[in-house]
PDB file of C-alpha atoms in Angstrom:
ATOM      1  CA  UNK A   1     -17.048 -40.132 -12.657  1.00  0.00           C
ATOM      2  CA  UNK A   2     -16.803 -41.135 -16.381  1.00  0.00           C
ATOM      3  CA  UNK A   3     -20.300 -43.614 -16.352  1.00  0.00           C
ATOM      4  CA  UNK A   4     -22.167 -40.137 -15.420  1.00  0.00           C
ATOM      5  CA  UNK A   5     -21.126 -38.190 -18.433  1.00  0.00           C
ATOM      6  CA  UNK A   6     -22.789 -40.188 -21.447  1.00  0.00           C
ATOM      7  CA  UNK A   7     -21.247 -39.975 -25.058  1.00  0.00           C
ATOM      8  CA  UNK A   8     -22.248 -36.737 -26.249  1.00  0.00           C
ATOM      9  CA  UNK A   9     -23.126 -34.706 -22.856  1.00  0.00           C
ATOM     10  CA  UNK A  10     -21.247 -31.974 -21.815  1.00  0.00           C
ATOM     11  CA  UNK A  11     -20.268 -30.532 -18.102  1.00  0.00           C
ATOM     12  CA  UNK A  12     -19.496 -27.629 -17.124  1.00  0.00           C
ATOM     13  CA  UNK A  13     -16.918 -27.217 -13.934  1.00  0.00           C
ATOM     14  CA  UNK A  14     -14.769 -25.007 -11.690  1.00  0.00           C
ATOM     15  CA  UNK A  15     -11.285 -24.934 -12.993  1.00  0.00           C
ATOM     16  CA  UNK A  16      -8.341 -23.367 -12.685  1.00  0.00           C
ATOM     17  CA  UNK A  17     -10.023 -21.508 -10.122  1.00  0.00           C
ATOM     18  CA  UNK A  18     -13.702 -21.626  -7.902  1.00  0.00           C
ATOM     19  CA  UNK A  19     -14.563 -18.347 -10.366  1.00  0.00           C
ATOM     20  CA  UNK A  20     -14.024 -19.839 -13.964  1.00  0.00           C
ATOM     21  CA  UNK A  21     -15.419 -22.023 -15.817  1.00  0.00           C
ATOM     22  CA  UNK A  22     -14.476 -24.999 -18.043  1.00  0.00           C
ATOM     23  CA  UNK A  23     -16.576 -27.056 -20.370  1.00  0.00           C
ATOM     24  CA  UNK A  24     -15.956 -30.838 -20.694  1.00  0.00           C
ATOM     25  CA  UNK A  25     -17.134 -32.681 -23.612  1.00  0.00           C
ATOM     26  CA  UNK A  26     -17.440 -36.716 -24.028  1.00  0.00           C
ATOM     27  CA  UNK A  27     -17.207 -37.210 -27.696  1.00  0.00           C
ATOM     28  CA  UNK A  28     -16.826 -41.041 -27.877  1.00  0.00           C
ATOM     29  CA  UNK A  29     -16.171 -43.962 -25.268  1.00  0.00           C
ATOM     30  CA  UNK A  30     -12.740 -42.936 -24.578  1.00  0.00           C
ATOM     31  CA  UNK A  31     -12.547 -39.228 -26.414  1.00  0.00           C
ATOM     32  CA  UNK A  32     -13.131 -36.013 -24.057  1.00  0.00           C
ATOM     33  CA  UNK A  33     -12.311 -32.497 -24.791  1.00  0.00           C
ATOM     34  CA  UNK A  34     -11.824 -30.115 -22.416  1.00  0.00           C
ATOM     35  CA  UNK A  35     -11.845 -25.872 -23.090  1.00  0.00           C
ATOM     36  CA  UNK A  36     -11.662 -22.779 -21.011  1.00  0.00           C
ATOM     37  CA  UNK A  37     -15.284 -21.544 -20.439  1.00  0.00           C
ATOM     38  CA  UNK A  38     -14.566 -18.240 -22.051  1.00  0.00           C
ATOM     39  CA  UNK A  39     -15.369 -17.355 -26.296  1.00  0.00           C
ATOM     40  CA  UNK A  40     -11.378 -15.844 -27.406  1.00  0.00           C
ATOM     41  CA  UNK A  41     -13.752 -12.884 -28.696  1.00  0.00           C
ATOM     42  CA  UNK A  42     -15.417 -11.289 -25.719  1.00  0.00           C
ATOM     43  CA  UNK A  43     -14.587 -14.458 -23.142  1.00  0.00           C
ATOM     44  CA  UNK A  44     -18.954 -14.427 -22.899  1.00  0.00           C
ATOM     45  CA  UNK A  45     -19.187 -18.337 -22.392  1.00  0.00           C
ATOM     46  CA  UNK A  46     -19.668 -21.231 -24.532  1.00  0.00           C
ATOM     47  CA  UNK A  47     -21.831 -23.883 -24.871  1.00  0.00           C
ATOM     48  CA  UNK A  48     -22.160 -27.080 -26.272  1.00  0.00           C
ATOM     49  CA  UNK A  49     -24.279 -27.729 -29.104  1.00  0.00           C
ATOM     50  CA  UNK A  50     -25.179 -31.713 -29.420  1.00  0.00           C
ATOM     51  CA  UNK A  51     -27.133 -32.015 -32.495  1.00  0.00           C
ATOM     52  CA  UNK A  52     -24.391 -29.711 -34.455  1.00  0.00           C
ATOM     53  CA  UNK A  53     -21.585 -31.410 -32.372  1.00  0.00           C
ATOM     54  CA  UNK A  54     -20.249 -28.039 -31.834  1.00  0.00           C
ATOM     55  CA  UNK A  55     -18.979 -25.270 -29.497  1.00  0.00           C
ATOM     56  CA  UNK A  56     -21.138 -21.824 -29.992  1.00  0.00           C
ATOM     57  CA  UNK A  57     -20.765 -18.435 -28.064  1.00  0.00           C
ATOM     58  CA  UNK A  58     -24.091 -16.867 -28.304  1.00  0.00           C
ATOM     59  CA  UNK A  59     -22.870 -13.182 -27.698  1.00  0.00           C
ATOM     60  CA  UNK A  60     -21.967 -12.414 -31.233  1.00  0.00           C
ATOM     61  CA  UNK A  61     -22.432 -16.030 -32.941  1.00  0.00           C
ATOM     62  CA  UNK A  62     -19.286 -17.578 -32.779  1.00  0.00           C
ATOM     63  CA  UNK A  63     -18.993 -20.947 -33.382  1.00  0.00           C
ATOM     64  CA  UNK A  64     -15.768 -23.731 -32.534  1.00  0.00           C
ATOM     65  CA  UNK A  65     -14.899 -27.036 -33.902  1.00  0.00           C
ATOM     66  CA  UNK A  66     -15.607 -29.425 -30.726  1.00  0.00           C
ATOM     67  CA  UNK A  67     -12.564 -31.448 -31.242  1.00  0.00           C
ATOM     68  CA  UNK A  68      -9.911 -28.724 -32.068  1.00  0.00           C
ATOM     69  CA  UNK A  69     -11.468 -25.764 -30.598  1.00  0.00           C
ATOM     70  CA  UNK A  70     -10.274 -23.356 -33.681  1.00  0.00           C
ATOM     71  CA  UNK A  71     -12.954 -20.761 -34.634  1.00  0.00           C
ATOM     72  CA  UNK A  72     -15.004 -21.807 -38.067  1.00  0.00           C
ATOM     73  CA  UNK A  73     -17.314 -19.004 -37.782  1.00  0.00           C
ATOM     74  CA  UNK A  74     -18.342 -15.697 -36.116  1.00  0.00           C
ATOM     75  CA  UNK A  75     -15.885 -12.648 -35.175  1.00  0.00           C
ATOM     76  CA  UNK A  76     -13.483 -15.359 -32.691  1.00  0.00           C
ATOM     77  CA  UNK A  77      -9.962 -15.166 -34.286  1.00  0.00           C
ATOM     78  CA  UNK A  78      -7.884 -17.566 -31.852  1.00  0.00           C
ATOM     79  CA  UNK A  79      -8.878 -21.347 -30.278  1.00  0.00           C
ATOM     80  CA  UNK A  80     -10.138 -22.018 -27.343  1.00  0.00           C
ATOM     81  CA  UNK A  81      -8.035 -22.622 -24.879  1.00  0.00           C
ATOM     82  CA  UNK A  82      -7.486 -26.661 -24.185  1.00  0.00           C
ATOM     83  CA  UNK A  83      -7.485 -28.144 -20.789  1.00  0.00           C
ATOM     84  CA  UNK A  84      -5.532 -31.327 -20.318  1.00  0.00           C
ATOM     85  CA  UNK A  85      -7.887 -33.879 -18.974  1.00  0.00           C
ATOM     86  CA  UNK A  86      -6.281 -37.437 -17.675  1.00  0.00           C
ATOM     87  CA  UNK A  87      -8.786 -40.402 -17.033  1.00  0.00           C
ATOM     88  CA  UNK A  88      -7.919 -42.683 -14.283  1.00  0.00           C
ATOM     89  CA  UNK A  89      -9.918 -45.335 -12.561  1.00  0.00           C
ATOM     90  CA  UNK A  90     -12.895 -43.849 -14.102  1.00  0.00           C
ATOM     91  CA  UNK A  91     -12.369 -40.295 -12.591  1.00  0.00           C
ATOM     92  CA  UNK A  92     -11.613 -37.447 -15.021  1.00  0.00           C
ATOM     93  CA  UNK A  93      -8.932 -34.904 -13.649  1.00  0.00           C
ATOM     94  CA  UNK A  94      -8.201 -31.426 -15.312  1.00  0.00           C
ATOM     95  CA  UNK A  95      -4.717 -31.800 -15.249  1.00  0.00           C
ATOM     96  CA  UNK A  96      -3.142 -28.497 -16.799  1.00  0.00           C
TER      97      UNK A  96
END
């Protein structure tokens, strides 16, 4: 449900599969970004960083930009990979 996930909390959850991992971020009242679980380096996971507002793989320090998911530091070369997230009657759905 969208009133459990407060403005700048992040969940982690089972998608595309039971076995991997996405991480959902609520940015603002009606802003959520959605990645694969998995740092484009290594895939060791991410997490999210609230007082940087920021997306950091602790394996070999990389770090991604929240709202874009590009790399702005550490060995990671490529984005995370976005999930498509729909929001209706105040349930979020990974939709693709």
């Amino acid at each position: 449900m969208v009133a459990e996930l407060k403005i700048g909390e992040a969940l982690e959850f089972a998608y595309p599969g039971e076995h991997e991992t996405a991480l959902l971020v609520r940015l603002s009242e009606g802003e959520y970004k959605a990645y694969q679980n998995a740092c484009t380096h290594l895939k060791c996971p991410v997490f999210w960083d609230k007082a940087e507002g920021e997306l950091l793989c602790p394996c070999h320090h990389g770090v991604f930009d929240v709202r874009t998911g590009k790399p702005t530091a550490g060995p990671p070369r490529r984005p995370l990979p976005e999930i498509e997230i729909e929001v209706s009657q105040g349930v979020i759905y990974a939709t693709g």
